[in-house]
Tab-separated table of C-alpha atoms in Angstrom:
chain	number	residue	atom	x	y	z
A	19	UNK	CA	30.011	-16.263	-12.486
A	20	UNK	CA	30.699	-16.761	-16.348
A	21	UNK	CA	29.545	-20.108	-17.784
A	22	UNK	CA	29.954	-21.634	-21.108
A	23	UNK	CA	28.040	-23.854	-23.261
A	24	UNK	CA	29.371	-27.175	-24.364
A	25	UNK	CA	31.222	-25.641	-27.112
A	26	UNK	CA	33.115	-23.314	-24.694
A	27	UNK	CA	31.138	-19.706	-26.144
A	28	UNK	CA	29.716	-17.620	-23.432
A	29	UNK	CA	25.998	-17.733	-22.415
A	30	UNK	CA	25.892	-16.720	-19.234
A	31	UNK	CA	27.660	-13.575	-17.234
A	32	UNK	CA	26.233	-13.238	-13.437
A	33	UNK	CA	28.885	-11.021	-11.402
A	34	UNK	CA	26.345	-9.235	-9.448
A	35	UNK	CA	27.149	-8.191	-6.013
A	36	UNK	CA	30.558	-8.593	-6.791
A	37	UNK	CA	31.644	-4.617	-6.171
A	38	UNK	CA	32.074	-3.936	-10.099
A	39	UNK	CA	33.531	-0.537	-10.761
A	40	UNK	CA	33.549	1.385	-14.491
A	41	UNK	CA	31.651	1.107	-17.243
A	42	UNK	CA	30.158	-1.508	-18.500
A	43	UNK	CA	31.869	-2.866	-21.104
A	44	UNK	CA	31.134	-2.299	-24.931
A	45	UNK	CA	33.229	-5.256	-26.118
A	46	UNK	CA	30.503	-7.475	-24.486
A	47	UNK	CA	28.806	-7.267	-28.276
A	48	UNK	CA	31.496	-9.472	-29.421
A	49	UNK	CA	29.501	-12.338	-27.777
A	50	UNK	CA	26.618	-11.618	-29.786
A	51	UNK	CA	25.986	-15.292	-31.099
A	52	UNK	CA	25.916	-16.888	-27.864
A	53	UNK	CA	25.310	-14.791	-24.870
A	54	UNK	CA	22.081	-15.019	-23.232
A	55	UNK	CA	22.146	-13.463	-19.829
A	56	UNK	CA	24.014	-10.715	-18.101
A	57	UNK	CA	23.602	-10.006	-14.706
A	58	UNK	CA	25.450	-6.862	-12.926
A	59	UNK	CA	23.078	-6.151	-10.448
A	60	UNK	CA	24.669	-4.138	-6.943
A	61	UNK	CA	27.773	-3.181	-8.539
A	62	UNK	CA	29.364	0.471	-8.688
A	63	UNK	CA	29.198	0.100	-12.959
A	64	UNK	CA	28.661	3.749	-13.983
A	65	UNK	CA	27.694	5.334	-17.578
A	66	UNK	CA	25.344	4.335	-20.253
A	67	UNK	CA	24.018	1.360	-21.652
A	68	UNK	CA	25.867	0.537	-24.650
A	69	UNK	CA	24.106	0.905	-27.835
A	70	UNK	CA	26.496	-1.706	-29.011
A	71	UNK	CA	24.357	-4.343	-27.251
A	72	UNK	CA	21.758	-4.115	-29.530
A	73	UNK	CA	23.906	-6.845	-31.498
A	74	UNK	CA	23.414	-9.141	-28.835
A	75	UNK	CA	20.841	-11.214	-30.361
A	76	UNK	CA	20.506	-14.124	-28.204
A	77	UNK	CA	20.471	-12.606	-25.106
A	78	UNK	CA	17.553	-13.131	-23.331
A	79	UNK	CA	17.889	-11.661	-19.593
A	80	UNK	CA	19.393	-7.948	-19.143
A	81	UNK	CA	20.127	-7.275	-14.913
A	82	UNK	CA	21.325	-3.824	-14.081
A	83	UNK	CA	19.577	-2.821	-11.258
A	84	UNK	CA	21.405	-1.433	-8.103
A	85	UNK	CA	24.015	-0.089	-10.442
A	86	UNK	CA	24.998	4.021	-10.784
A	87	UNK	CA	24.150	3.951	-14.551
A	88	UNK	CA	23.001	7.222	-16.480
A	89	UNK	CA	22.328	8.447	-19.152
A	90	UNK	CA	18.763	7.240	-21.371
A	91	UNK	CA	17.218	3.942	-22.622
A	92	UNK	CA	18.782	3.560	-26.540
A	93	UNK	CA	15.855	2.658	-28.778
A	94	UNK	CA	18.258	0.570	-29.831
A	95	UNK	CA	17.265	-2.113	-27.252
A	96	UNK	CA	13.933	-2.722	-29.386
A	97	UNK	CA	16.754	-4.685	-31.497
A	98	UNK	CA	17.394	-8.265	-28.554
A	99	UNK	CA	14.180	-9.920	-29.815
A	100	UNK	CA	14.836	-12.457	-27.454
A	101	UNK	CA	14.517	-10.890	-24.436
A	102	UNK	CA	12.475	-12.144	-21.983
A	103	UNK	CA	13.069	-10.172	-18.491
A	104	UNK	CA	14.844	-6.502	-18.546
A	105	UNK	CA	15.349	-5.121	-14.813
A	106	UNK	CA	17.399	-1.583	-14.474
A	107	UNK	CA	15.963	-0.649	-11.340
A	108	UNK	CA	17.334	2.031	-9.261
A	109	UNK	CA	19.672	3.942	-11.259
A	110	UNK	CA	19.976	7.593	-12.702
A	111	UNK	CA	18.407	6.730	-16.080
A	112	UNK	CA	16.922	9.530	-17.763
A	113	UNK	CA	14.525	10.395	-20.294
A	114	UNK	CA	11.472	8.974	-22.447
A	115	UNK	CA	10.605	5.159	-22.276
A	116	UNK	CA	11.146	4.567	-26.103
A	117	UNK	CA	8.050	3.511	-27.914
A	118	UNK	CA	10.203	0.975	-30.138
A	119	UNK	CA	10.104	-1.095	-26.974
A	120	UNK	CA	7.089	-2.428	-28.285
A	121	UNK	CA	8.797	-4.894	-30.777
A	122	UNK	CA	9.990	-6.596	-27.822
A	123	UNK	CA	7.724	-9.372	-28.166
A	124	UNK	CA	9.172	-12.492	-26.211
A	125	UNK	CA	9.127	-9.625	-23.033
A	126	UNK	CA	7.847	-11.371	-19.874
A	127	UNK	CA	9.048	-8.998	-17.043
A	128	UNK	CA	9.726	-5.096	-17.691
A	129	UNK	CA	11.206	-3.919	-14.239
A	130	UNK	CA	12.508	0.264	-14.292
A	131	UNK	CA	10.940	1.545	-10.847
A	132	UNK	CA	13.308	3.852	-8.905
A	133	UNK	CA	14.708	6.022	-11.970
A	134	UNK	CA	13.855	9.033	-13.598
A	135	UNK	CA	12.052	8.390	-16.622
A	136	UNK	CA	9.682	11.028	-18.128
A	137	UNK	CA	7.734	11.539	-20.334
A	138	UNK	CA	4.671	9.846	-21.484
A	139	UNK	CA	3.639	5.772	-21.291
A	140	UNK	CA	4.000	5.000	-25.386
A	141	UNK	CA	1.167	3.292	-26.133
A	142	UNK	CA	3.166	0.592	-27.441
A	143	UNK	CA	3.816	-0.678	-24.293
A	144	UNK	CA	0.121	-2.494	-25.559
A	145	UNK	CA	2.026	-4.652	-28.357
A	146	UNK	CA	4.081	-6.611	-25.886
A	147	UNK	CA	2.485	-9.407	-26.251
A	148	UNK	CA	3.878	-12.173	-24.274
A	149	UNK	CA	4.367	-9.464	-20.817
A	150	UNK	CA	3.413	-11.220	-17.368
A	151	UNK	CA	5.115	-8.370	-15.055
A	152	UNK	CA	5.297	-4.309	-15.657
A	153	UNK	CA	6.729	-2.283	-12.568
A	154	UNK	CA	7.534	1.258	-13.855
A	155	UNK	CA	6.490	2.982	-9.892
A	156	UNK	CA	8.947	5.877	-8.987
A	157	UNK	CA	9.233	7.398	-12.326
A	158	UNK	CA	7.957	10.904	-13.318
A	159	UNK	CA	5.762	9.742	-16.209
A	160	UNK	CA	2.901	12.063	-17.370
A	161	UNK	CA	-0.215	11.890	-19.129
A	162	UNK	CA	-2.831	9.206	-19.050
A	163	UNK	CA	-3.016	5.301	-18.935
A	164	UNK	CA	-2.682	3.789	-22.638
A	165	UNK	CA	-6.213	1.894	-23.189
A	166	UNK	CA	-3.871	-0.439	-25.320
A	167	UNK	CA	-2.789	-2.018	-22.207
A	168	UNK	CA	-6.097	-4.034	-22.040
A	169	UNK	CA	-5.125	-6.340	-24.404
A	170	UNK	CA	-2.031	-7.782	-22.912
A	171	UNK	CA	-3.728	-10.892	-21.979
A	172	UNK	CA	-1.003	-12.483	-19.912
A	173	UNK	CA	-0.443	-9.647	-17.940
A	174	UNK	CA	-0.450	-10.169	-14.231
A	175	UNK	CA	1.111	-7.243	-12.120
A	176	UNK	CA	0.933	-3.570	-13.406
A	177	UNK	CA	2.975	-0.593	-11.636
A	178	UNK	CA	2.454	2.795	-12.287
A	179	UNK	CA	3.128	3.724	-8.877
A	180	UNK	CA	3.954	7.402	-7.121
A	181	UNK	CA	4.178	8.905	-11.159
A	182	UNK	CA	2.615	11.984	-12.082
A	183	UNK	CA	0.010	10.083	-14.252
A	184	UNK	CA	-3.622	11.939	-14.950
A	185	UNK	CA	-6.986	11.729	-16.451
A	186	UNK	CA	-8.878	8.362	-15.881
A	187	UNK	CA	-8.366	4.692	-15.572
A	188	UNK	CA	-9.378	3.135	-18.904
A	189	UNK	CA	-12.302	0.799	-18.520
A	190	UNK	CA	-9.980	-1.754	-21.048
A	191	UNK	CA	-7.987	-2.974	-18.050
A	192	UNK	CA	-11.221	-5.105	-17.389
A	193	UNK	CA	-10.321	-7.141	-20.162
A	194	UNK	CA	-6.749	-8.129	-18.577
A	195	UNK	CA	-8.007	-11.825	-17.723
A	196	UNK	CA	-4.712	-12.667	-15.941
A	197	UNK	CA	-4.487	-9.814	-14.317
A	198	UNK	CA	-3.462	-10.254	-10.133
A	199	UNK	CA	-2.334	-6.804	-9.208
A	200	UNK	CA	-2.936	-3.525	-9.836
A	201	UNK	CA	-0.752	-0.641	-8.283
A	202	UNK	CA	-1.570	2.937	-9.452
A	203	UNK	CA	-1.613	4.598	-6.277
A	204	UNK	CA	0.353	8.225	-5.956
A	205	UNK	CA	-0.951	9.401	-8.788
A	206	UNK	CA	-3.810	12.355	-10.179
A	207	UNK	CA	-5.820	9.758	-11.547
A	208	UNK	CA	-9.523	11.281	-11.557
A	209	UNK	CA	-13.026	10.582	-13.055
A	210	UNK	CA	-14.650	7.190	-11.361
A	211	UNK	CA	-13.850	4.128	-10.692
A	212	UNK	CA	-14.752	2.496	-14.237
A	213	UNK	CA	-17.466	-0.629	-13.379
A	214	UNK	CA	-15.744	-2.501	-16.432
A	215	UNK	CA	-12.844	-2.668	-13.871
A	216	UNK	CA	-14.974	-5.108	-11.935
A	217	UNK	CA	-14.583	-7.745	-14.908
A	218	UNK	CA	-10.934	-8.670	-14.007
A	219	UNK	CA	-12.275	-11.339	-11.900
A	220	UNK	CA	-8.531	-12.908	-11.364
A	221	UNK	CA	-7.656	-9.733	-9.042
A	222	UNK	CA	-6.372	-10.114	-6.321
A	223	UNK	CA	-4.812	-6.355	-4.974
A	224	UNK	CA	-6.283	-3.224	-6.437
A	225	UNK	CA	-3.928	-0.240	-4.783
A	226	UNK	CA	-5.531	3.206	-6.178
A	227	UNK	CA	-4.786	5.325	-2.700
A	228	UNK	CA	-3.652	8.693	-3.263
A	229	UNK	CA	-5.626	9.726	-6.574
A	230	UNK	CA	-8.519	11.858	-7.371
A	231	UNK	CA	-11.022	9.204	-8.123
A	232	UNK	CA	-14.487	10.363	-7.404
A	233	UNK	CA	-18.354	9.338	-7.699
A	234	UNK	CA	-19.380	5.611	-5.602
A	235	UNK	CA	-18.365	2.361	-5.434
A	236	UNK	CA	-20.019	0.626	-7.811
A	237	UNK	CA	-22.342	-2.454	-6.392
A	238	UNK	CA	-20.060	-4.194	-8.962
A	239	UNK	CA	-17.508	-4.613	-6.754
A	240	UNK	CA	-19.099	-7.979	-5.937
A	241	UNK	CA	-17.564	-9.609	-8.942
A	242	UNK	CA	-14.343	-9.474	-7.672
A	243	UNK	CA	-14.666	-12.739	-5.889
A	244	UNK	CA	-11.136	-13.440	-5.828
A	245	UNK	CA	-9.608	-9.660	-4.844
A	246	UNK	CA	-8.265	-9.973	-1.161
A	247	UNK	CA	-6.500	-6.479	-0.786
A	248	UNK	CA	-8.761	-2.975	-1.952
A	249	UNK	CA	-6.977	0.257	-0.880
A	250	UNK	CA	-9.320	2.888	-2.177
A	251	UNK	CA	-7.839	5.343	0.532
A	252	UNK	CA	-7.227	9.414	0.348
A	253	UNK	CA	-9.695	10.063	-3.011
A	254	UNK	CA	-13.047	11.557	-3.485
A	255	UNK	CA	-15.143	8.720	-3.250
A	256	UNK	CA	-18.503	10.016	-2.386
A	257	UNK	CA	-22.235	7.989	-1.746
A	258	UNK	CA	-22.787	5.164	0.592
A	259	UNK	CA	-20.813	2.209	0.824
A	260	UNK	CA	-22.372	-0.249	-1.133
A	261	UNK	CA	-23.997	-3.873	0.998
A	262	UNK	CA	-22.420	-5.937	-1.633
A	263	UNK	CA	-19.338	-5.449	0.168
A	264	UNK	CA	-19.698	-8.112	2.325
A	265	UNK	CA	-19.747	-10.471	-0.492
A	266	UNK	CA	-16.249	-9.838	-1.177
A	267	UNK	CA	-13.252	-12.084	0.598
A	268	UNK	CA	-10.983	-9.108	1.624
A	269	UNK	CA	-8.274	-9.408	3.932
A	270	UNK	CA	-7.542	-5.598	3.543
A	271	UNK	CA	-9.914	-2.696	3.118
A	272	UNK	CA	-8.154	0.937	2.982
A	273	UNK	CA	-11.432	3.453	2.721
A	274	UNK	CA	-10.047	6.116	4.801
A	275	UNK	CA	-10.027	9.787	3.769
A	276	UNK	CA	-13.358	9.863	1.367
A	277	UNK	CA	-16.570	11.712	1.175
A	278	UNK	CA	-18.464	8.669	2.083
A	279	UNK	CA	-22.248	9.105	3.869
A	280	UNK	CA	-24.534	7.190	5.432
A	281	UNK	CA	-24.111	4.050	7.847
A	282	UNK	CA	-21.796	1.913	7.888
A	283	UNK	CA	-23.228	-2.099	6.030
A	284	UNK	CA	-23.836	-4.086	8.568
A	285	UNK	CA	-23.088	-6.875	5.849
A	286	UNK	CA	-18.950	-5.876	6.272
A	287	UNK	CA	-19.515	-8.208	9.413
A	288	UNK	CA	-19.366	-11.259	6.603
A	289	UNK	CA	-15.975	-10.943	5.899
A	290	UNK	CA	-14.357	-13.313	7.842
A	291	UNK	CA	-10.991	-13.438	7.044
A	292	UNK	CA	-10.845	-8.973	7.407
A	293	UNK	CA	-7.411	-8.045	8.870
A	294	UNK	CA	-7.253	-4.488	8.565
A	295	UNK	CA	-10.360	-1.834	7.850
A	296	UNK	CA	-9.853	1.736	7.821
A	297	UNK	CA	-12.853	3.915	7.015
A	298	UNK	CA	-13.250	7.853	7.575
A	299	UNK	CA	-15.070	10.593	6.012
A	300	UNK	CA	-13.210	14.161	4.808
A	301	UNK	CA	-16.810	15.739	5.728
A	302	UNK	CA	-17.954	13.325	8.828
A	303	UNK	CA	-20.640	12.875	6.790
A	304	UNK	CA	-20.619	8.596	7.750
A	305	UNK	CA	-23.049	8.124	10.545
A	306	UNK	CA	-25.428	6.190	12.606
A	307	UNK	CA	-22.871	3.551	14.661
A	308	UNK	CA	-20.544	1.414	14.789
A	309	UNK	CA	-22.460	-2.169	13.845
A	310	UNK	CA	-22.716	-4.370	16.607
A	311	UNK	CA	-22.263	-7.349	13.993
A	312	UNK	CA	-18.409	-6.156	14.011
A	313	UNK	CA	-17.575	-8.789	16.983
A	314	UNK	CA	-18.077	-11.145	14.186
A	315	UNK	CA	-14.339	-10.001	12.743
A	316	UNK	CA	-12.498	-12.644	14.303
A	317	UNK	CA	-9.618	-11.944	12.533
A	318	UNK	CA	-9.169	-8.313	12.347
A	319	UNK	CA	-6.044	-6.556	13.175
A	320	UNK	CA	-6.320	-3.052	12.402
A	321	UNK	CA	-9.742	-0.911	12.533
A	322	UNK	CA	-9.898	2.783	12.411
A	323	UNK	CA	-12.860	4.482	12.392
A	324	UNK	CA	-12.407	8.397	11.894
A	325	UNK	CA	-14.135	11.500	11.600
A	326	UNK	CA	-17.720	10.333	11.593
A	327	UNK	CA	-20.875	11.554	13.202
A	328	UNK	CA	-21.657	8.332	15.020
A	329	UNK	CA	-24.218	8.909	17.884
A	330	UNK	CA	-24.102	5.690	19.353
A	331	UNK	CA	-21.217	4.295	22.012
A	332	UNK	CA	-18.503	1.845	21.416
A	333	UNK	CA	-19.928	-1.590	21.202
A	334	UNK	CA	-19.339	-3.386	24.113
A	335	UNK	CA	-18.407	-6.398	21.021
A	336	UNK	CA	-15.230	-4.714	20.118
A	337	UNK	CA	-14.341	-6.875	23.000
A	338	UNK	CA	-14.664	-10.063	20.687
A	339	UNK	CA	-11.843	-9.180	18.549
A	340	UNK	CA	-8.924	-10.616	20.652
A	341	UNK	CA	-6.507	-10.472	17.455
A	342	UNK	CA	-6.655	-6.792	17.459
A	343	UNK	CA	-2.758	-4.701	17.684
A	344	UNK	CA	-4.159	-1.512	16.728
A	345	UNK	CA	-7.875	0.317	17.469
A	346	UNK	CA	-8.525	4.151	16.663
A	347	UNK	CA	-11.920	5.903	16.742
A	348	UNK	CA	-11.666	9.279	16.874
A	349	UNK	CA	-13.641	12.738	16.055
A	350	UNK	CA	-16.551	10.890	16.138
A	351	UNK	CA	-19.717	11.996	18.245
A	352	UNK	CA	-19.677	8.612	20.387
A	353	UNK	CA	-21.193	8.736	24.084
A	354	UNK	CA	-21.085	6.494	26.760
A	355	UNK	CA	-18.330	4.750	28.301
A	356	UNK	CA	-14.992	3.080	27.373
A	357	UNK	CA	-16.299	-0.620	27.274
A	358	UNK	CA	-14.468	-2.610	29.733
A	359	UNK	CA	-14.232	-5.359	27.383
A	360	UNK	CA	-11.656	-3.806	25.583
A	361	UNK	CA	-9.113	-5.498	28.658
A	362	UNK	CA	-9.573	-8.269	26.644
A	363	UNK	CA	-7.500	-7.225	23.644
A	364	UNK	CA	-4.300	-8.343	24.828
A	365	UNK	CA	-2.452	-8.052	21.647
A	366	UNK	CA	-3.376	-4.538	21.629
A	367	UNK	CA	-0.740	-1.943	20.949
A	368	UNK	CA	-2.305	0.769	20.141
A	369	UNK	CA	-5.478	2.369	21.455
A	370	UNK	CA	-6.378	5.873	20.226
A	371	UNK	CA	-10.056	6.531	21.299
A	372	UNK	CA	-9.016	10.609	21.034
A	373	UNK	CA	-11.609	13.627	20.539
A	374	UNK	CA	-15.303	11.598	20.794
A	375	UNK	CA	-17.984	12.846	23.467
A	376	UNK	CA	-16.794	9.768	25.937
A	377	UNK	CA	-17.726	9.738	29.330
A	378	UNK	CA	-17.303	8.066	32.433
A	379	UNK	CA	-14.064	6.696	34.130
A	380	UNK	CA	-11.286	5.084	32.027
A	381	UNK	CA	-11.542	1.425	33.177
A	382	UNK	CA	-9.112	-0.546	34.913
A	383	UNK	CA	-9.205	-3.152	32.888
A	384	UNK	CA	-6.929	-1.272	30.186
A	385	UNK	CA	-4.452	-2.555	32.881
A	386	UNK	CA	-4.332	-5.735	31.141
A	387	UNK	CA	-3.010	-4.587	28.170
A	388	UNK	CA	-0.021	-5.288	28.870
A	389	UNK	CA	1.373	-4.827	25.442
A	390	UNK	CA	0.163	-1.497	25.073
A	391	UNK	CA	2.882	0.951	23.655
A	392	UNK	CA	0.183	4.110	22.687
A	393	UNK	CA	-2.424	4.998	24.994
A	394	UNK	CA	-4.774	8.558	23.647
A	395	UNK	CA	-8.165	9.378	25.267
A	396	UNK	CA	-8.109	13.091	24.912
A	397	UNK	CA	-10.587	15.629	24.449
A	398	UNK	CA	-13.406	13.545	26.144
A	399	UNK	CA	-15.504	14.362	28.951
A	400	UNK	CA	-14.124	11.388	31.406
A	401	UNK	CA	-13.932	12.131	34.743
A	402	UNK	CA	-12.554	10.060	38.487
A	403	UNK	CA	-9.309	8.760	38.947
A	404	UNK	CA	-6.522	7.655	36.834
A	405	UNK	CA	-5.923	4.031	36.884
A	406	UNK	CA	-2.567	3.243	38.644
A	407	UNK	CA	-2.808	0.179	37.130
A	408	UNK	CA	-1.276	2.229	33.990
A	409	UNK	CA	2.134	2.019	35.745
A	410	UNK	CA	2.407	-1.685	35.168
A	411	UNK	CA	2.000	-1.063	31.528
A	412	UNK	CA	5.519	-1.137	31.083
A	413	UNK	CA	5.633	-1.035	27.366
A	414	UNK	CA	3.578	2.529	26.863
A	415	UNK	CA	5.487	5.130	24.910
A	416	UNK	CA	2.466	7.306	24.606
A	417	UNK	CA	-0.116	8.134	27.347
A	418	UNK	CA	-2.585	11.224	26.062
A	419	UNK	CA	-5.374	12.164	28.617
A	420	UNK	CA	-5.718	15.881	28.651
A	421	UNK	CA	-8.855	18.054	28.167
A	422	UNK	CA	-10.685	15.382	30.184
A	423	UNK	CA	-12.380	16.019	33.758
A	424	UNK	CA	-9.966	13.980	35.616
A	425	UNK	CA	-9.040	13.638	38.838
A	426	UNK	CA	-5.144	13.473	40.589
A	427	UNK	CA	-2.907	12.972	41.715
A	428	UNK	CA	-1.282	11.425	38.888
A	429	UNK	CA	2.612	11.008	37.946
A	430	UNK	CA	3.679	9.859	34.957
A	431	UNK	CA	5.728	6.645	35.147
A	432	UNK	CA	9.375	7.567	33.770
A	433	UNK	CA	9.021	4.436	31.438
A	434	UNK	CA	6.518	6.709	29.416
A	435	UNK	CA	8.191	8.888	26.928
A	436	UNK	CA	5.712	11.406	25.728
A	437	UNK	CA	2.625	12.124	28.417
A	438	UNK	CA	-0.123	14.883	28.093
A	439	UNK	CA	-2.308	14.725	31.310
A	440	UNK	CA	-4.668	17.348	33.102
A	441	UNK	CA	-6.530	17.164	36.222
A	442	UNK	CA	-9.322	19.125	37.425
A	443	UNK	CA	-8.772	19.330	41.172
A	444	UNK	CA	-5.833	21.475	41.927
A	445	UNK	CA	-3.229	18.901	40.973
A	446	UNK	CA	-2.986	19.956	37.392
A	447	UNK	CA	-0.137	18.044	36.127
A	448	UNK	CA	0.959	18.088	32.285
A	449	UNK	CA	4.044	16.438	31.062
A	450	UNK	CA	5.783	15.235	27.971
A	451	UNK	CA	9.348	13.865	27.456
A	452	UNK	CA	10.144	13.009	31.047
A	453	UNK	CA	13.143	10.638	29.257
């Protein structure tokens, strides 16, 4: 609502959420010696941003997001020299982000995800000197990262997000010393991952999935003592994974989708405080087996292991990690049994153990899952009877068990909505959808 100093002048208009049609209004300059924030956020305001509000000289916080506005940014904005936050998320803006935005020097928070910005980043994006927050994801903005940025040294989260970005990351974002978060994934970044990176030591999420980054992970890595989520997933990371991972503090560790080779580091058993790890290889070139030391994840969540030319079983210790919801390893070239243990993940939800070399029976004891919604153990060489303690798993969506050397008879229980079973002795029985 509209508030007024003690003189009675405007300095304050928040009417967001408040179903706003039209434009927004032009004669809002008038208050140019006394309004400081405007604030139209969810509204059904349509149009342009006025370049009249470049005479708005005091204002210091600019809210438009949620709004239907057009048209581009008006270099005139470079003029509010007091502005400290500008958010015009999610609307139908067009265009170049204008390089006078750099004389915006008070600029704490510069928030313009969801529109449809072009162009290149200006490299004057570097002079904003007093910028804590930069979310520009969801744009189609070309070209490469600015190596101006690295001198923004109160910066603390940086977006470039699903863009169209290329070329490499500049080694200068090492010098951002406030620097917490780092989201660049979606893009056609490429080269490697630059070691100086490893000298932002106040990181805490680096999010690079989805890029073309290539060569190893640098031993470096080490240094980032305080970084808690790495999602290096769907690149061209290549080489073994470096031991000094397991000197890190990570609560989340996206590999998955890389060239990596060799074993897996035992030393990924030191992170304690793991909750999800997702390795695979493009080539299956990871191999040896699964580390024993792995039990030692007490709180991990999520692991999937894919595509991998393990020769080696499943560790009877995957039993020890009783806060685990969801456990794939598949295409691998494991033997042996399904560990019984693994009745002792109750939290489980899903279990996809699909296309290894498995053998033996599948074990009762996945009985006690009860929480079990997806159930795959295809393309194995198991063999005897189906559990019928998999009708008491009431909450399975998803039972996949064909291309096995099972034995019937076996009906699906109706609860299950998509089941894939053969047997081998006459009873042949495959099914999907039976609800």
């Amino acid at each position: 609502e509209p508030t007024c100093d003690e003189n009675g002048a405007f300095i304050r208009l928040a009417l967001s959420s408040n179903n706003l049609s039209g434009e927004l209004p032009k004669d809002l300059a008038i208050l140019s010696n006394s309004l400081r924030f405007i604030a139209f956020q969810d509204s059904n305001l349509r149009g342009s941003i006025p370049a009249e509000y470049h005479l708005l000289s005091k204002l210091e916080t600019l809210q438009l997001s949620h709004t239907r506005l057009s048209g581009s940014l008006p270099t005139e904005i470079a003029l509010l020299t007091n502005l400290v936050s500008m958010e015009l998320n999610n609307n139908a803006i067009v265009g170049s982000l204008p390089s006078e935005i750099g004389a915006l020097s008070l600029l704490e928070k510069l928030s313009l995800q969801n529109l449809r910005l072009n162009g290149t980043i200006p490299t004057e994006l570097g002079e904003l000197v007093s910028i804590k927050n930069v979310y520009l994801q969801n744009n189609t903005l070309t070209g490469m990262i600015p190596s101006e940025l690295g001198g923004l040294k109160q910066l603390s989260h940086l977006s470039f997000q699903d863009c169209a970005l290329t070329g490499a990351i500049p080694p200068e974002l090492g010098k951002l010393e406030s620097l917490e978060r780092l989201w660049l994934q979606g893009n056609m970044l490429n080269g490697t991952l630059p070691v100086e990176l490893t000298q932002a030591s106040t990181l805490v999420g680096l999010f690079l999935s989805r890029n073309e980054i290539s060569g190893k992970l640098p031993s470096e890595i080490a240094l980032w003592s305080n970084l808690r989520y790495l999602y290096l997933d769907q690149n061209k990371l290549t080489a073994t994974l470096p031991s000094e991972i397991g000197f890190m503090r990570l609560i989340e560790a996206a590999l998955s989708a890389n060239d990596f080779s060799g074993s897996i580091p035992t030393e990924i058993a030191n992170l304690n405080e793991l909750q999800l790890l997702s390795l695979s290889s493009d080539s299956s070139s990871l191999s040896g087996s699964i580390p024993t030391e792995f039990g030692l994840l007490s709180s991990l969540q999520v692991l999937t292991l894919y595509s991998a030319d393990f020769e080696s079983t499943i560790p009877t210790e995957v039993g020890l990690l009783t806060d685990l919801g969801v456990l794939i390893i598949g295409r691998t070239q494991l033997t042996g049994p399904i560990p019984s243990e693994i009745g002792n993940l109750t939290g489980l939800k899903r279990l996809i153990l699909s296309q290894n070399e498995l053998k033996g029976m599948i074990p009762t004891a996945i009985g006690a899952l009860t929480g079990l919604e997806q159930l795959s153990v295809d393309q194995q060489e198991l063999f005897g009877m189906i559990p019928s303690d998999l009708s008491l798993l009431t909450a399975l969506d998803s039972f996949d068990a064909f291309e096995n050397e099972l034995t019937g008879p076996f009906m699906c229980p109706e609860f299950i909505e998509s089941c894939a079973v053969s047997c081998s002795n006459g009873t042949n029985q495959e099914c999907r959808m039976l609800k």
